[in-house]
Amino acid sequence: MASKMDKAALDAFLVQEFPQVASQFAVEDVGEMTLTLRLIAAEQHLRPGGTISGPTMFGLADVATYLAILAMIGPAALTVTTNGNIDFMRKPAAGVDLLCTARVLKLGRVLAVGDALIFGEGQAAPVARAALTYSIPPQ
């Protein structure tokens, strides 16, 4: 299945539909059923101790998987998260961006299921893993 939205279209979609957070993210790569998204780490993302907070990492996984789905189905802004869970496995290094690689595991007519691995830039081992499900609006 070919992608319906490329990197430029996804970046523009974020700016148009989610201007409040668009500057925090950059689409790094879009493939068939996959997407890599960068969180541009800033002070607002930190928790005590100077590392990226858990809610920020969950948001990264959610946005990356959402965009991976939209890359395949097109700009359906009302696609919504219906379920999500995350495992925090290790602390990301302080002061680095996070990279999230999302995969669409099942793309149905009504539901999409994906997973996401989050890495600190330059770190070999993932810092978090998430599983997410989305409801796709009728076309």
PDB file of C-alpha atoms in Angstrom:
ATOM      1  CA  MET A   1       0.000   0.000   0.000  1.00  0.00           C
ATOM      2  CA  ALA A   2       1.454   3.346  -1.049  1.00  0.00           C
ATOM      3  CA  SER A   3       1.588   6.341   1.270  1.00  0.00           C
ATOM      4  CA  LYS A   4      -0.982   9.078   0.630  1.00  0.00           C
ATOM      5  CA  MET A   5       0.955  11.753   2.541  1.00  0.00           C
ATOM      6  CA  ASP A   6       4.700  12.378   2.406  1.00  0.00           C
ATOM      7  CA  LYS A   7       6.971  14.149   4.895  1.00  0.00           C
ATOM      8  CA  ALA A   8       6.143  17.637   3.595  1.00  0.00           C
ATOM      9  CA  ALA A   9       2.382  16.976   3.634  1.00  0.00           C
ATOM     10  CA  LEU A  10       2.525  15.604   7.193  1.00  0.00           C
ATOM     11  CA  ASP A  11       4.588  18.550   8.454  1.00  0.00           C
ATOM     12  CA  ALA A  12       2.091  20.949   6.813  1.00  0.00           C
ATOM     13  CA  PHE A  13      -0.829  19.004   8.327  1.00  0.00           C
ATOM     14  CA  LEU A  14       0.653  19.410  11.813  1.00  0.00           C
ATOM     15  CA  VAL A  15       1.081  23.150  11.314  1.00  0.00           C
ATOM     16  CA  GLN A  16      -2.476  23.531  10.017  1.00  0.00           C
ATOM     17  CA  GLU A  17      -4.343  21.238  12.422  1.00  0.00           C
ATOM     18  CA  PHE A  18      -2.152  21.334  15.549  1.00  0.00           C
ATOM     19  CA  PRO A  19      -0.317  24.683  15.513  1.00  0.00           C
ATOM     20  CA  GLN A  20      -0.068  24.618  19.315  1.00  0.00           C
ATOM     21  CA  VAL A  21       2.432  21.710  19.176  1.00  0.00           C
ATOM     22  CA  ALA A  22       3.667  21.563  15.573  1.00  0.00           C
ATOM     23  CA  SER A  23       6.964  23.306  16.360  1.00  0.00           C
ATOM     24  CA  GLN A  24       7.839  20.557  18.857  1.00  0.00           C
ATOM     25  CA  PHE A  25       7.929  17.825  16.190  1.00  0.00           C
ATOM     26  CA  ALA A  26       9.663  17.110  12.882  1.00  0.00           C
ATOM     27  CA  VAL A  27       8.865  14.200  10.591  1.00  0.00           C
ATOM     28  CA  GLU A  28      12.185  12.496   9.864  1.00  0.00           C
ATOM     29  CA  ASP A  29      11.096   9.674   7.566  1.00  0.00           C
ATOM     30  CA  VAL A  30       7.932   8.175   6.084  1.00  0.00           C
ATOM     31  CA  GLY A  31       7.807   4.641   4.705  1.00  0.00           C
ATOM     32  CA  GLU A  32       5.152   2.091   3.941  1.00  0.00           C
ATOM     33  CA  MET A  33       3.284   1.668   7.245  1.00  0.00           C
ATOM     34  CA  THR A  34       6.131   3.351   9.195  1.00  0.00           C
ATOM     35  CA  LEU A  35       7.108   6.837  10.285  1.00  0.00           C
ATOM     36  CA  THR A  36       9.934   8.321  12.343  1.00  0.00           C
ATOM     37  CA  LEU A  37       9.164  11.488  14.283  1.00  0.00           C
ATOM     38  CA  ARG A  38      11.589  13.723  16.187  1.00  0.00           C
ATOM     39  CA  LEU A  39      10.638  15.466  19.414  1.00  0.00           C
ATOM     40  CA  ILE A  40      12.658  18.667  19.543  1.00  0.00           C
ATOM     41  CA  ALA A  41      13.451  18.564  23.254  1.00  0.00           C
ATOM     42  CA  ALA A  42      12.986  21.789  25.192  1.00  0.00           C
ATOM     43  CA  GLU A  43      12.703  22.855  28.813  1.00  0.00           C
ATOM     44  CA  GLN A  44       8.913  22.407  28.761  1.00  0.00           C
ATOM     45  CA  HIS A  45       9.417  18.639  28.225  1.00  0.00           C
ATOM     46  CA  LEU A  46      11.620  18.069  31.265  1.00  0.00           C
ATOM     47  CA  ARG A  47      10.806  16.527  34.595  1.00  0.00           C
ATOM     48  CA  PRO A  48      12.781  16.972  37.815  1.00  0.00           C
ATOM     49  CA  GLY A  49      16.188  15.454  37.225  1.00  0.00           C
ATOM     50  CA  GLY A  50      16.506  16.998  33.770  1.00  0.00           C
ATOM     51  CA  THR A  51      15.163  14.167  31.605  1.00  0.00           C
ATOM     52  CA  ILE A  52      12.159  14.061  29.269  1.00  0.00           C
ATOM     53  CA  SER A  53       8.900  13.460  31.161  1.00  0.00           C
ATOM     54  CA  GLY A  54       6.698  10.406  30.744  1.00  0.00           C
ATOM     55  CA  PRO A  55       3.681  12.381  29.460  1.00  0.00           C
ATOM     56  CA  THR A  56       5.934  13.945  26.811  1.00  0.00           C
ATOM     57  CA  MET A  57       7.123  10.510  25.681  1.00  0.00           C
ATOM     58  CA  PHE A  58       3.551   9.224  25.531  1.00  0.00           C
ATOM     59  CA  GLY A  59       2.576  12.269  23.457  1.00  0.00           C
ATOM     60  CA  LEU A  60       5.462  11.583  21.072  1.00  0.00           C
ATOM     61  CA  ALA A  61       4.352   7.970  20.602  1.00  0.00           C
ATOM     62  CA  ASP A  62       0.746   9.081  20.060  1.00  0.00           C
ATOM     63  CA  VAL A  63       1.598  11.775  17.497  1.00  0.00           C
ATOM     64  CA  ALA A  64       4.044   9.507  15.638  1.00  0.00           C
ATOM     65  CA  THR A  65       1.544   6.655  15.352  1.00  0.00           C
ATOM     66  CA  TYR A  66      -1.261   9.056  14.392  1.00  0.00           C
ATOM     67  CA  LEU A  67       0.893  10.508  11.607  1.00  0.00           C
ATOM     68  CA  ALA A  68       1.951   7.022  10.440  1.00  0.00           C
ATOM     69  CA  ILE A  69      -1.736   6.163  10.039  1.00  0.00           C
ATOM     70  CA  LEU A  70      -2.521   9.447   8.271  1.00  0.00           C
ATOM     71  CA  ALA A  71       0.397   8.852   5.909  1.00  0.00           C
ATOM     72  CA  MET A  72      -1.468   5.742   4.753  1.00  0.00           C
ATOM     73  CA  ILE A  73      -5.100   6.977   4.751  1.00  0.00           C
ATOM     74  CA  GLY A  74      -4.710  10.688   4.025  1.00  0.00           C
ATOM     75  CA  PRO A  75      -5.519  13.777   6.128  1.00  0.00           C
ATOM     76  CA  ALA A  76      -8.365  12.433   8.284  1.00  0.00           C
ATOM     77  CA  ALA A  77      -7.943  14.841  11.217  1.00  0.00           C
ATOM     78  CA  LEU A  78     -10.743  13.220  13.228  1.00  0.00           C
ATOM     79  CA  THR A  79      -8.885   9.912  13.515  1.00  0.00           C
ATOM     80  CA  VAL A  80      -8.702   9.552  17.305  1.00  0.00           C
ATOM     81  CA  THR A  81      -6.822   7.473  19.835  1.00  0.00           C
ATOM     82  CA  THR A  82      -9.075   4.871  21.446  1.00  0.00           C
ATOM     83  CA  ASN A  83      -6.487   3.001  23.488  1.00  0.00           C
ATOM     84  CA  GLY A  84      -2.863   3.383  24.430  1.00  0.00           C
ATOM     85  CA  ASN A  85      -0.317   1.966  26.805  1.00  0.00           C
ATOM     86  CA  ILE A  86       3.352   2.617  27.277  1.00  0.00           C
ATOM     87  CA  ASP A  87       6.286   0.951  28.969  1.00  0.00           C
ATOM     88  CA  PHE A  88       9.071   3.231  30.169  1.00  0.00           C
ATOM     89  CA  MET A  89      12.217   1.123  29.981  1.00  0.00           C
ATOM     90  CA  ARG A  90      15.116   3.445  30.740  1.00  0.00           C
ATOM     91  CA  LYS A  91      15.833   7.108  31.296  1.00  0.00           C
ATOM     92  CA  PRO A  92      16.644   9.088  28.154  1.00  0.00           C
ATOM     93  CA  ALA A  93      19.933  10.958  28.173  1.00  0.00           C
ATOM     94  CA  ALA A  94      19.581  14.573  29.302  1.00  0.00           C
ATOM     95  CA  GLY A  95      19.563  17.277  26.666  1.00  0.00           C
ATOM     96  CA  VAL A  96      18.886  15.120  23.593  1.00  0.00           C
ATOM     97  CA  ASP A  97      15.986  14.983  21.165  1.00  0.00           C
ATOM     98  CA  LEU A  98      13.868  11.850  21.125  1.00  0.00           C
ATOM     99  CA  LEU A  99      13.186   9.827  17.981  1.00  0.00           C
ATOM    100  CA  CYS A 100      10.085   7.676  17.719  1.00  0.00           C
ATOM    101  CA  THR A 101       9.624   5.011  15.076  1.00  0.00           C
ATOM    102  CA  ALA A 102       5.956   4.091  14.691  1.00  0.00           C
ATOM    103  CA  ARG A 103       4.629   1.088  12.755  1.00  0.00           C
ATOM    104  CA  VAL A 104       1.072   0.545  11.598  1.00  0.00           C
ATOM    105  CA  LEU A 105       0.450  -3.112  12.395  1.00  0.00           C
ATOM    106  CA  LYS A 106      -3.172  -3.287  11.205  1.00  0.00           C
ATOM    107  CA  LEU A 107      -5.000  -0.792   9.057  1.00  0.00           C
ATOM    108  CA  GLY A 108      -8.684  -1.588   8.870  1.00  0.00           C
ATOM    109  CA  ARG A 109     -11.692   0.363   7.689  1.00  0.00           C
ATOM    110  CA  VAL A 110     -12.629   1.519  11.193  1.00  0.00           C
ATOM    111  CA  LEU A 111      -9.636   0.759  13.442  1.00  0.00           C
ATOM    112  CA  ALA A 112      -5.879   1.006  13.126  1.00  0.00           C
ATOM    113  CA  VAL A 113      -3.380  -0.590  15.490  1.00  0.00           C
ATOM    114  CA  GLY A 114       0.222   0.495  15.823  1.00  0.00           C
ATOM    115  CA  ASP A 115       3.275   0.385  18.004  1.00  0.00           C
ATOM    116  CA  ALA A 116       6.062   2.827  18.671  1.00  0.00           C
ATOM    117  CA  LEU A 117       9.647   2.641  19.909  1.00  0.00           C
ATOM    118  CA  ILE A 118      11.237   5.756  21.371  1.00  0.00           C
ATOM    119  CA  PHE A 119      14.988   6.324  21.460  1.00  0.00           C
ATOM    120  CA  GLY A 120      17.112   9.125  22.820  1.00  0.00           C
ATOM    121  CA  GLU A 121      19.128  10.482  19.915  1.00  0.00           C
ATOM    122  CA  GLY A 122      22.395   8.572  19.839  1.00  0.00           C
ATOM    123  CA  GLN A 123      21.160   5.868  22.235  1.00  0.00           C
ATOM    124  CA  ALA A 124      21.090   2.292  20.924  1.00  0.00           C
ATOM    125  CA  ALA A 125      18.488   0.937  23.345  1.00  0.00           C
ATOM    126  CA  PRO A 126      14.880   2.186  23.375  1.00  0.00           C
ATOM    127  CA  VAL A 127      13.721   4.325  26.283  1.00  0.00           C
ATOM    128  CA  ALA A 128      10.016   3.480  25.843  1.00  0.00           C
ATOM    129  CA  ARG A 129       7.640   1.247  23.903  1.00  0.00           C
ATOM    130  CA  ALA A 130       3.970   1.993  23.248  1.00  0.00           C
ATOM    131  CA  ALA A 131       0.977   0.204  21.734  1.00  0.00           C
ATOM    132  CA  LEU A 132      -1.863   2.349  20.378  1.00  0.00           C
ATOM    133  CA  THR A 133      -5.250   1.891  18.708  1.00  0.00           C
ATOM    134  CA  TYR A 134      -7.133   4.538  16.707  1.00  0.00           C
ATOM    135  CA  SER A 135     -10.660   4.930  15.429  1.00  0.00           C
ATOM    136  CA  ILE A 136     -10.817   6.061  11.800  1.00  0.00           C
ATOM    137  CA  PRO A 137     -13.796   8.267  10.844  1.00  0.00           C
ATOM    138  CA  PRO A 138     -16.076   7.115   8.019  1.00  0.00           C
ATOM    139  CA  GLN A 139     -14.767   8.300   4.652  1.00  0.00           C
TER     140      GLN A 139
END
